[in-house]
Tab-separated table of C-alpha atoms in Angstrom:
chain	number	residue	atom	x	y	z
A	751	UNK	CA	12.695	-27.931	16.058
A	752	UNK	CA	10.281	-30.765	15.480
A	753	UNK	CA	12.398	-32.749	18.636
A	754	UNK	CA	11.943	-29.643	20.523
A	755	UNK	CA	8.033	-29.424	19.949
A	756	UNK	CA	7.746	-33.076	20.770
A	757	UNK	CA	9.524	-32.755	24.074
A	758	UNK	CA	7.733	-30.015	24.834
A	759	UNK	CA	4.585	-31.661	24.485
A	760	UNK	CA	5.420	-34.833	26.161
A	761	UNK	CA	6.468	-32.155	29.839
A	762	UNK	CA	3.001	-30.640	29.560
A	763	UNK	CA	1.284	-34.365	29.249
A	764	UNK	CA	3.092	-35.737	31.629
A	765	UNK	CA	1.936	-32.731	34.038
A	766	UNK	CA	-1.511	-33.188	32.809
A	767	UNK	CA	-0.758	-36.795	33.615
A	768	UNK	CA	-0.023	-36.111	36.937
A	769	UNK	CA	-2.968	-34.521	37.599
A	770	UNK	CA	-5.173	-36.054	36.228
A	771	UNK	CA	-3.879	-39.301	38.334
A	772	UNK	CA	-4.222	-37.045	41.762
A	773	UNK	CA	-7.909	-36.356	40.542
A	774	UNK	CA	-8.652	-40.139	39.646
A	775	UNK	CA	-7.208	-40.954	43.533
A	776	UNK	CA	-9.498	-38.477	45.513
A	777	UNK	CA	-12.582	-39.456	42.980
A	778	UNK	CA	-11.731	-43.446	43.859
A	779	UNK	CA	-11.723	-42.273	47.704
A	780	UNK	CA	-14.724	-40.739	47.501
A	781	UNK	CA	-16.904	-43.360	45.458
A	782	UNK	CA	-15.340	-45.676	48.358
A	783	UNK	CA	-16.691	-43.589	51.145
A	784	UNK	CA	-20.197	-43.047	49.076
A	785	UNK	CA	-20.944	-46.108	48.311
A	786	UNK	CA	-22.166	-48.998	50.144
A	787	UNK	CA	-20.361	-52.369	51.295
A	788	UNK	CA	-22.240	-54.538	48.725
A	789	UNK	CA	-21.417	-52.495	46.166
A	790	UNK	CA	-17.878	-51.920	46.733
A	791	UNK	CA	-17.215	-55.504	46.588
A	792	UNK	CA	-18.522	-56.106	43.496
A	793	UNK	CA	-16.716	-53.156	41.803
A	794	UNK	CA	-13.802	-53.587	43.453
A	795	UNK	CA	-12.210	-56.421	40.679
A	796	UNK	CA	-13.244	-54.400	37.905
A	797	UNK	CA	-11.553	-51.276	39.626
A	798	UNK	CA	-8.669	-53.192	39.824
A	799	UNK	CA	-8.223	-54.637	36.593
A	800	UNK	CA	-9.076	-50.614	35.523
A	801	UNK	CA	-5.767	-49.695	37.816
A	802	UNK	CA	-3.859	-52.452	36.772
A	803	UNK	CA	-4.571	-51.374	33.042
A	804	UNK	CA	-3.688	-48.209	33.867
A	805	UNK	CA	-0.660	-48.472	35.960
A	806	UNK	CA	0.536	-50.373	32.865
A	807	UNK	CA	0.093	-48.014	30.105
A	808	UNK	CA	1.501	-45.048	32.623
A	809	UNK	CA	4.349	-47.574	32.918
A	810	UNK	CA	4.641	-47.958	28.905
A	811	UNK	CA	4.087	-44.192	28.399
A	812	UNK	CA	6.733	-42.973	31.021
A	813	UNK	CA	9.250	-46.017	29.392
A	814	UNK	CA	8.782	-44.444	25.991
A	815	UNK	CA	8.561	-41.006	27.141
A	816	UNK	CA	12.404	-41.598	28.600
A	817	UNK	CA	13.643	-43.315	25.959
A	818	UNK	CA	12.636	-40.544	23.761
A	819	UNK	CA	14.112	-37.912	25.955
A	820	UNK	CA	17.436	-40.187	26.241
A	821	UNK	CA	17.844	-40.240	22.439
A	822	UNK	CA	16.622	-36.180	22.658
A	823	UNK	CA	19.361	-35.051	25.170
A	824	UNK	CA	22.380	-37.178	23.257
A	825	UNK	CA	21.258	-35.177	20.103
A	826	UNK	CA	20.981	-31.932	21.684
A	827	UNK	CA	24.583	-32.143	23.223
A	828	UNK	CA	25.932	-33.394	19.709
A	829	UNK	CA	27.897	-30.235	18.451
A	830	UNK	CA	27.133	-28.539	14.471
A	831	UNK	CA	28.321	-30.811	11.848
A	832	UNK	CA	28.455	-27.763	9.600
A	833	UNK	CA	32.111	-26.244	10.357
A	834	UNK	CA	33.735	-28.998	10.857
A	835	UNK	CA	32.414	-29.839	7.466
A	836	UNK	CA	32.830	-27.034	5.793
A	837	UNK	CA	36.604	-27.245	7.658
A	838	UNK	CA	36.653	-30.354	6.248
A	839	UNK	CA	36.517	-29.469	2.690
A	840	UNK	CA	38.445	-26.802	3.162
A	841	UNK	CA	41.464	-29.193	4.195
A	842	UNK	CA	40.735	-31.842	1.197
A	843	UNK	CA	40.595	-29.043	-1.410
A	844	UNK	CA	43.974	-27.373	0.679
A	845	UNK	CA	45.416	-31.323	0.375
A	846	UNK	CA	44.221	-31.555	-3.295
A	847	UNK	CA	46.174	-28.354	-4.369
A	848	UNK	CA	49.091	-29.808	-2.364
A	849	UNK	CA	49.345	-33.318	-4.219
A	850	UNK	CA	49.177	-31.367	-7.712
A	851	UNK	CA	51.528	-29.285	-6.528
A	852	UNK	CA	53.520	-32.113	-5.299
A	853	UNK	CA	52.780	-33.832	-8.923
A	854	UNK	CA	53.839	-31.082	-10.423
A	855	UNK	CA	57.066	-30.563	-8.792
A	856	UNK	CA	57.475	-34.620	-9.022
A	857	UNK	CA	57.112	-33.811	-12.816
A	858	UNK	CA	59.682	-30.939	-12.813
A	859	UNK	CA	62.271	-32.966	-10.921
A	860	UNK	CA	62.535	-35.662	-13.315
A	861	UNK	CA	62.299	-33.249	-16.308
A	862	UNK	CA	65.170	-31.511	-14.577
A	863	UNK	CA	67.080	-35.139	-13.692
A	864	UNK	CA	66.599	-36.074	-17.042
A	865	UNK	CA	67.904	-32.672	-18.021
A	866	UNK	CA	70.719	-32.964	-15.488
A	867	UNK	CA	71.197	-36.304	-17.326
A	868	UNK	CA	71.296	-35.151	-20.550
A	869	UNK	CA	73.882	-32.131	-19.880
A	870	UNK	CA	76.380	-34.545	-18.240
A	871	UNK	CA	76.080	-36.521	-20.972
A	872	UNK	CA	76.309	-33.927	-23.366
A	873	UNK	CA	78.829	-31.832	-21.461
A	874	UNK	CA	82.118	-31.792	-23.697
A	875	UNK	CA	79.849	-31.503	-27.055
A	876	UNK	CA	79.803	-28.116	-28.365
A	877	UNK	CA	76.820	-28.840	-30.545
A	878	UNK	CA	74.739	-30.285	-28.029
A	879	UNK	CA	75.048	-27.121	-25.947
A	880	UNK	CA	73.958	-25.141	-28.753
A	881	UNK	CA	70.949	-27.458	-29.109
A	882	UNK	CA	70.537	-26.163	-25.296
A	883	UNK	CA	70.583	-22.688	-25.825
A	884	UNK	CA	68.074	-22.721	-28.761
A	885	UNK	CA	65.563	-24.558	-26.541
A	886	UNK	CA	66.260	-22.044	-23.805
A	887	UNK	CA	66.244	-19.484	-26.227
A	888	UNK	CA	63.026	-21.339	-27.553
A	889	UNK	CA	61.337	-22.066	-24.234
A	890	UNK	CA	62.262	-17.784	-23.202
A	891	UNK	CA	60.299	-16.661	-26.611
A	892	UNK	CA	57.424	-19.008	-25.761
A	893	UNK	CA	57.074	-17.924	-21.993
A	894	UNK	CA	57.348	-13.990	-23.574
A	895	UNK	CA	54.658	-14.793	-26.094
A	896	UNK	CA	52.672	-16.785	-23.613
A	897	UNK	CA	52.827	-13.721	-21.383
A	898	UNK	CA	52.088	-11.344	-24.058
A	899	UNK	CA	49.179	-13.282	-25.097
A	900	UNK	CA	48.026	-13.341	-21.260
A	901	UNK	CA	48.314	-10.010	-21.029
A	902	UNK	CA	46.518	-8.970	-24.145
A	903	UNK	CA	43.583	-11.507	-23.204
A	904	UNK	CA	43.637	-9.853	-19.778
A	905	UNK	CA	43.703	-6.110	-21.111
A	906	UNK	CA	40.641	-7.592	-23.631
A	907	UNK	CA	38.937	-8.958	-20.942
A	908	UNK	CA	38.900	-5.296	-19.071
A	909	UNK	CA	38.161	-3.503	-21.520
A	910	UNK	CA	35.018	-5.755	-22.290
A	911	UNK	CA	33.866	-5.082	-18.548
A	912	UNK	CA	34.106	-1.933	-18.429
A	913	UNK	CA	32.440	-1.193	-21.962
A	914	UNK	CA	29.315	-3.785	-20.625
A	915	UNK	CA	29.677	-2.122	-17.032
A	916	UNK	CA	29.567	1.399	-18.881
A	917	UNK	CA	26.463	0.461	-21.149
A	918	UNK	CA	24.884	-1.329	-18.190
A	919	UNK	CA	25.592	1.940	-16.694
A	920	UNK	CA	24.113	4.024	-19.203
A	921	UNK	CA	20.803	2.029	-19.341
A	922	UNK	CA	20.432	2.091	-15.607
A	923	UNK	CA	20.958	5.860	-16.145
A	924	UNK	CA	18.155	6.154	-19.567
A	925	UNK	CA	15.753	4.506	-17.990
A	926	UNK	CA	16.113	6.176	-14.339
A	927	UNK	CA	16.163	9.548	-15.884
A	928	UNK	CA	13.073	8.683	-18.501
A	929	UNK	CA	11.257	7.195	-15.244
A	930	UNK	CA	11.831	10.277	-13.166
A	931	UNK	CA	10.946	12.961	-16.088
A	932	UNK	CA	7.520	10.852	-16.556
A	933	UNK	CA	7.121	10.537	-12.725
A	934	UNK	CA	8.218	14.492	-13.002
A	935	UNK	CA	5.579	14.960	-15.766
A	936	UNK	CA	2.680	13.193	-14.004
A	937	UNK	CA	2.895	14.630	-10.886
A	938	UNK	CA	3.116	18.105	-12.610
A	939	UNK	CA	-0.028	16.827	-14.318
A	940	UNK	CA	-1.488	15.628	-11.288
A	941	UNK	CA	-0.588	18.740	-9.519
A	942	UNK	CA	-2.144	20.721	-12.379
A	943	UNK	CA	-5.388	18.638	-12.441
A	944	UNK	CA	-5.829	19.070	-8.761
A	945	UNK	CA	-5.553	22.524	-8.495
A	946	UNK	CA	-7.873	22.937	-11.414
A	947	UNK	CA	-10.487	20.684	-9.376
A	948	UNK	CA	-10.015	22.023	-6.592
A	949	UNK	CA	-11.095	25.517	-8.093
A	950	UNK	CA	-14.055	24.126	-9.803
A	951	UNK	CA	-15.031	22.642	-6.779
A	952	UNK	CA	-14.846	25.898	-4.471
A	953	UNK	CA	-16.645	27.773	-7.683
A	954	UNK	CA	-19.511	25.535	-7.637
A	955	UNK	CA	-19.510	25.321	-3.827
A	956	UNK	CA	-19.782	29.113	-4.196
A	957	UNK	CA	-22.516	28.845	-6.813
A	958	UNK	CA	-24.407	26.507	-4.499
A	959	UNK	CA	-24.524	28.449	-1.928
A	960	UNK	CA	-25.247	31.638	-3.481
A	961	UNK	CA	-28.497	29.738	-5.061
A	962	UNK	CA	-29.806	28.483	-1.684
A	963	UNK	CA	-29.520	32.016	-0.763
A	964	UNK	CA	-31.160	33.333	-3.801
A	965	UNK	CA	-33.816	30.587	-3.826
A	966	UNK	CA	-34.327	30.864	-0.015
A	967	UNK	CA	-34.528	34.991	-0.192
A	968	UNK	CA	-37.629	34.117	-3.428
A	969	UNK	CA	-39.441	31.532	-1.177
A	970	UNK	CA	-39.559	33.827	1.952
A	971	UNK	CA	-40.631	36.393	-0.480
A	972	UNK	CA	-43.376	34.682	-2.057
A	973	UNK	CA	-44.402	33.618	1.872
A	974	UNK	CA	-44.517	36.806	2.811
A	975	UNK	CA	-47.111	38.104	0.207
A	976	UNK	CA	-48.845	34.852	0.490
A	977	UNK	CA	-49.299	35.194	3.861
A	978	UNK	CA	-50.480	39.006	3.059
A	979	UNK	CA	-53.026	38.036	0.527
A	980	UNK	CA	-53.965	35.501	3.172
A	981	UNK	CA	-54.518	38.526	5.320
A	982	UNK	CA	-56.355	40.719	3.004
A	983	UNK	CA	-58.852	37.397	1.950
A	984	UNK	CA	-59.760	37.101	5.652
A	985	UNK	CA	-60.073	41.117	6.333
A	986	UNK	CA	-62.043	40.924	2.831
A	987	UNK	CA	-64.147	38.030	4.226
A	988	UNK	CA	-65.031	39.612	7.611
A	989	UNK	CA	-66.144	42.931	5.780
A	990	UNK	CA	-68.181	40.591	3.264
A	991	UNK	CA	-70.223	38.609	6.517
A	992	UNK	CA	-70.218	42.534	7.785
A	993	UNK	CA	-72.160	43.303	4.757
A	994	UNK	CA	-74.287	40.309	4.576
A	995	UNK	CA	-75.642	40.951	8.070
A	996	UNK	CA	-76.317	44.744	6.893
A	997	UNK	CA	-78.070	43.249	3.773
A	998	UNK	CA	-80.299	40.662	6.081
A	999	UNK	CA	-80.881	43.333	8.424
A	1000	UNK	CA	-82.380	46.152	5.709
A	1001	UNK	CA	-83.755	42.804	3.820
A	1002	UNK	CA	-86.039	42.119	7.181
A	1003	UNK	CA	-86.860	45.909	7.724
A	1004	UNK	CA	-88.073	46.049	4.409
A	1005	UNK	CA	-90.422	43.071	5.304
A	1006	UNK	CA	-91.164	45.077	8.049
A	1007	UNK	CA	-92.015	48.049	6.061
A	1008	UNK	CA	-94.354	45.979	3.543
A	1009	UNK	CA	-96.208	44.415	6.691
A	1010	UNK	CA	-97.101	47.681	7.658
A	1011	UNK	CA	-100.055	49.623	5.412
A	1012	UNK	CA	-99.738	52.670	4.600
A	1013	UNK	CA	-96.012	53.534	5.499
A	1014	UNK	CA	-94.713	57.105	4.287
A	1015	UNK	CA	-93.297	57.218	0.305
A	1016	UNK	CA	-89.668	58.959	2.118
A	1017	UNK	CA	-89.157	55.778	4.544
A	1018	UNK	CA	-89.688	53.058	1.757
A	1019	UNK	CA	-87.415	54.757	-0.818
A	1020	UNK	CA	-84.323	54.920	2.063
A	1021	UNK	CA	-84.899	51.010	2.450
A	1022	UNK	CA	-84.625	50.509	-1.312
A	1023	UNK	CA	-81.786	52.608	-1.873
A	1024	UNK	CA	-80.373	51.763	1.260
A	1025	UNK	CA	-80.688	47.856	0.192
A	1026	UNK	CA	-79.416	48.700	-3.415
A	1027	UNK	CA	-76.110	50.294	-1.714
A	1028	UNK	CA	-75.577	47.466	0.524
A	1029	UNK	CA	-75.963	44.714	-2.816
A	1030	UNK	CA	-73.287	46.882	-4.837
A	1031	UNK	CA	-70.951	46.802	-1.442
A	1032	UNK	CA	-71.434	43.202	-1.124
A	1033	UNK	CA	-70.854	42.602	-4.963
A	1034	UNK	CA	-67.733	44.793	-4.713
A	1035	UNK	CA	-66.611	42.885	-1.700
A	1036	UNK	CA	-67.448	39.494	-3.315
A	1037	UNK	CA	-65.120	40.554	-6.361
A	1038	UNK	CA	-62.348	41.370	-4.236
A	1039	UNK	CA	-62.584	38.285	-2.350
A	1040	UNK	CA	-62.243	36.018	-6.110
A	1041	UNK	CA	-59.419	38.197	-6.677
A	1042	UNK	CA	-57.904	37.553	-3.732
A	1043	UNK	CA	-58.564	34.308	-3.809
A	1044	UNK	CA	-57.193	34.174	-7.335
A	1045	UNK	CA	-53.964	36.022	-5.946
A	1046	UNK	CA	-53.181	33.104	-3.047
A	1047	UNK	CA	-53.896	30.302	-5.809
A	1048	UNK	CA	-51.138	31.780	-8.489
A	1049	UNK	CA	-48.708	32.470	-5.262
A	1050	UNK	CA	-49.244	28.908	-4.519
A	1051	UNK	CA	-48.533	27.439	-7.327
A	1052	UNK	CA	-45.478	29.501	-8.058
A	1053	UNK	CA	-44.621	28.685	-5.089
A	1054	UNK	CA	-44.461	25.038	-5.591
A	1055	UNK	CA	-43.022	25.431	-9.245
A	1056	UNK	CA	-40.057	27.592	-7.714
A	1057	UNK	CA	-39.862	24.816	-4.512
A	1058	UNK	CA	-39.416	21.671	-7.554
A	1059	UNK	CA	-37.000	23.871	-9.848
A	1060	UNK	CA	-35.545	24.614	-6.742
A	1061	UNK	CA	-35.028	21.335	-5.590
A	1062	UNK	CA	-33.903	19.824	-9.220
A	1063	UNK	CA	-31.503	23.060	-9.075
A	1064	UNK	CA	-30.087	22.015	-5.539
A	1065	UNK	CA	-29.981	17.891	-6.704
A	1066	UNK	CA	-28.017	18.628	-9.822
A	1067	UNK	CA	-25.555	21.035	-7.645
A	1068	UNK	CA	-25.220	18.470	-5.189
A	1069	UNK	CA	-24.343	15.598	-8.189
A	1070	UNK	CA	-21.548	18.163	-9.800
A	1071	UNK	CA	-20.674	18.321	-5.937
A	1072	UNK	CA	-20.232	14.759	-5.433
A	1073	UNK	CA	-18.554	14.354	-8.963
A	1074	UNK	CA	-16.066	16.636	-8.150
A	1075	UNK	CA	-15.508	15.348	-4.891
A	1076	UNK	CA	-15.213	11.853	-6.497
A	1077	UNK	CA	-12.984	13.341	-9.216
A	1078	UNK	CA	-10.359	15.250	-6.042
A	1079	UNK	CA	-10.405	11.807	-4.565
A	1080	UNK	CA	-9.031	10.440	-7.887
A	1081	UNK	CA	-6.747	12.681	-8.044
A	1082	UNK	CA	-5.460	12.839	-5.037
A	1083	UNK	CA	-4.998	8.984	-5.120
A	1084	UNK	CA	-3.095	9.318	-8.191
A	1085	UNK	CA	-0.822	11.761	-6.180
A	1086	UNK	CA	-0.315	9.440	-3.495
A	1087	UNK	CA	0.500	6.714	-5.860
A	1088	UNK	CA	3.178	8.928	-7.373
A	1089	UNK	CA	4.703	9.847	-4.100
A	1090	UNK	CA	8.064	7.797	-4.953
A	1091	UNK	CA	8.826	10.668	-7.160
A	1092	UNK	CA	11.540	11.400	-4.235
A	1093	UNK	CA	12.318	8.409	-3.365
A	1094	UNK	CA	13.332	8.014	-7.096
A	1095	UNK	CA	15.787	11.066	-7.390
A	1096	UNK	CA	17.553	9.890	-3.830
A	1097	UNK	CA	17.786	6.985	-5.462
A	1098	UNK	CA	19.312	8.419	-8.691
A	1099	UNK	CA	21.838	10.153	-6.468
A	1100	UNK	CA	23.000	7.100	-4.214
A	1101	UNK	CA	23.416	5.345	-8.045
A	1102	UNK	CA	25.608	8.195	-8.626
A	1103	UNK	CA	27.484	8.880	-5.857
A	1104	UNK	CA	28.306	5.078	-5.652
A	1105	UNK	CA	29.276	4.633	-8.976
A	1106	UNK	CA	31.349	7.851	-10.004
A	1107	UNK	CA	32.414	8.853	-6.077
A	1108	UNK	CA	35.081	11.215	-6.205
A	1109	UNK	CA	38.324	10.951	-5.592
A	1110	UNK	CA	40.477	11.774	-2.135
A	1111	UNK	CA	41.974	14.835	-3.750
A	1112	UNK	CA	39.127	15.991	-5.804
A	1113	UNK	CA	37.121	18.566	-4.610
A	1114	UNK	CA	33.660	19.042	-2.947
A	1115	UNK	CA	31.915	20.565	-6.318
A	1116	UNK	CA	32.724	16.899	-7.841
A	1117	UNK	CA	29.041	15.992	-6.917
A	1118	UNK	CA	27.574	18.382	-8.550
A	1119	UNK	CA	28.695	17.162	-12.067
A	1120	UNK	CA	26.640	16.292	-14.501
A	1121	UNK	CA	26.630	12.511	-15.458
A	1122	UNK	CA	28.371	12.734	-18.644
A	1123	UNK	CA	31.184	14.264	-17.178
A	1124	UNK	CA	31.619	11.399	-14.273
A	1125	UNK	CA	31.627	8.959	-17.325
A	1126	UNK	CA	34.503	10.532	-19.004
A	1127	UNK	CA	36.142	10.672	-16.125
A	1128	UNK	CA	35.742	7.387	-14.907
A	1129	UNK	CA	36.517	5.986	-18.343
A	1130	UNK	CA	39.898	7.804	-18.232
A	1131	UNK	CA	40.880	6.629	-14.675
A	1132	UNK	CA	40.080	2.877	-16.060
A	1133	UNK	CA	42.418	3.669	-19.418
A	1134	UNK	CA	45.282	4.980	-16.879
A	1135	UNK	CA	44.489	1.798	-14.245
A	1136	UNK	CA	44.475	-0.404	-17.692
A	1137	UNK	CA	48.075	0.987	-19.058
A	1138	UNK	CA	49.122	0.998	-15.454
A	1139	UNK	CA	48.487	-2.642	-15.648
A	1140	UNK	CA	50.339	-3.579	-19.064
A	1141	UNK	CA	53.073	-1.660	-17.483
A	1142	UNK	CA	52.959	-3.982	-14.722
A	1143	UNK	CA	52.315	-7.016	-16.895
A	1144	UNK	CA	55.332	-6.185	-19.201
A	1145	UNK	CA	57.899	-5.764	-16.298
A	1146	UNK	CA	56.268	-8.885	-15.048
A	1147	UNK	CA	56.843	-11.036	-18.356
């Protein structure tokens, strides 16, 4: 890869090399057509030696550049060492077994020459052949106990797999199933929580907006007196300048009346009582107008006392709102963490259907057994597979 990289560096320099050679060439052509005879000739040696220089290192860099791409195309077409290596050692290990065996059978030859030997020699003594048959009889008992011994090591060895397979087995199984009941019991929990919060929160969205309604219906009632006191202060004040400019009118005809001597006794008294009336009118009227100015002040102010309860009312709603908004969110986080609740059982299943997969002649409802059941079953399939074997073993031996 790193051989690769390089050579695909040194392609795009060398066209960036290229290039930038055409654009040195016109830019020389043009400083030789711009610039005047004097000058030219004394720039010309140093442009030179410049060229020179440079037509060297291109030279170096291009020698380089082909030597490396030499070595790089004699690696590329060099083939995998890897399977003919692996080959390889397949062949010395193959050529290994074949020189014990060889070794071996070297070994048994001259056991059996020396045997050979020893039965010519020994061929016309009755003893001697005895001796023979004991050692047969010898070397038949050892092979049968050797065998024996195998095969009890062998019927040990299963037995201890599948008794550390079976407990492996059942702890898989105790801790699946205790991981899917908790799994089970959170997300019932969960579940539960939600749906509880969920109610809460519609219940105190209802209660919210049933006090905005409330509150808003007691503020547009409270406006609407207001603005009717309002009403009856101004009517109140009109009829009060109404009676002021009766009162300055009968004050200035009574003025009148005193200017002039010797007015009639009838006319004087209808000024005065017609002035007295007018004062208890205006007094009256003056009352009423404190009143009713009384009436808009208390309106007001319960009108801003129900606008700040209302708005503490509507902040703390709007804080249980967000809490319980906050509190779904939670929860349904939590639910979405516990989402491999499924994913768990499927993979419960799989565990089981690999494991304890029924047999060609068993029958569909097989999967639907519980998991004790498999396990008995499997354990007596191994106990039949296990005599099957010392069957085996014993007409082996």
């Amino acid at each position: 890869r790193e051989l690769d990289a390089t050579a695909t560096v040194l392609a795009n320099r060398q066209d960036e090399s290229e290039q930038s050679r055409k654009r040195l060439i016109e830019q020389s052509r043009e400083f030789k057509k711009n610039t005047p005879e004097d000058l030219r000739k004394h720039v010309a040696p140093l442009l030179k030696s410049f060229q020179g220089e440079i037509d060297a290192l291109s030279k170096r860099s291009k020698e380089a550049e082909a030597a490396f791409l030499n070595v790089y195309k004699r690696l590329i077409d060099v083939p995998d060492p890897v399977p003919a290596l692996d080959l390889g050692q397949q062949l010395q290990l193959k050529v290994q077994r074949l020189h014990d065996i060889e070794t071996e059978n070297q070994k048994l030859r001259e056991t059996l020459e020396e045997y050979n030997k020893e039965f010519a020699e020994v061929k016309n003594q009755e003893v001697t052949i005895k001796a023979l048959k004991e050692k047969i009889r010898e070397y038949e008992q050892t092979l049968k106990n050797q065998a024996e011994t195998i095969a009890l090591e062998k019927e040990q060895k299963l037995q201890n797999d599948f008794a550390e397979k079976e407990r492996k087995l059942q702890e898989t199984q105790m801790s699946t199933t205790s991981k899917l009941e908790e799994a089970e019991h959170k997300v019932q929990s969960l579940q539960t929580a939600l749906e509880k919060t969920r109610t809460e929160l519609f219940d105190l969205k209802t209660k919210y907006d049933e006090e905005i309604t409330a509150k808003a219906d007691e503020i547009e009632m409270i406006m609407t007196d207001l603005e009717r006191a309002n009403q009856r202060a101004e009517v109140a004040q009109r009829e009060a300048e109404t009676l002021r400019e009766q009162l300055s009118s009968a004050n200035h005809s009574l003025q009148l009346a005193s200017q002039i001597q010797k007015a009639p006794d009838v006319e004087q008294a209808i000024e005065v009582l017609t002035r007295s009336s007018l004062e208890v009118e205006l007094a009256a009227k003056e009352r009423e107008i404190a009143q009713l100015v009384e009436d808009v002040q208390r309106l007001q102010a319960s009108l801003t006392k129900l606008r700040e309860n209302s708005a503490s009312q509507i902040s703390q709603l709007e804080q249980q709102l967000s809490a319980k908004n906050s509190t779904l969110k939670q929860l349904e986080e939590k639910l979405k963490g516990q989402a491999d609740y499924e994913e768990v059982k499927k993979e419960l299943n799989i565990l089981k259907s690999m494991e304890f997969a029924p047999s060609e002649g068993a029958g569909t409802q097989d999967a639907s057994k519980p998991l004790e059941v498999l396990l008995l079953e499997k354990n007596r399939s191994l106990q039949s597979e296990n005599a099957a074997l010392r069957i085996s073993n014993s007409d082996l031996s």
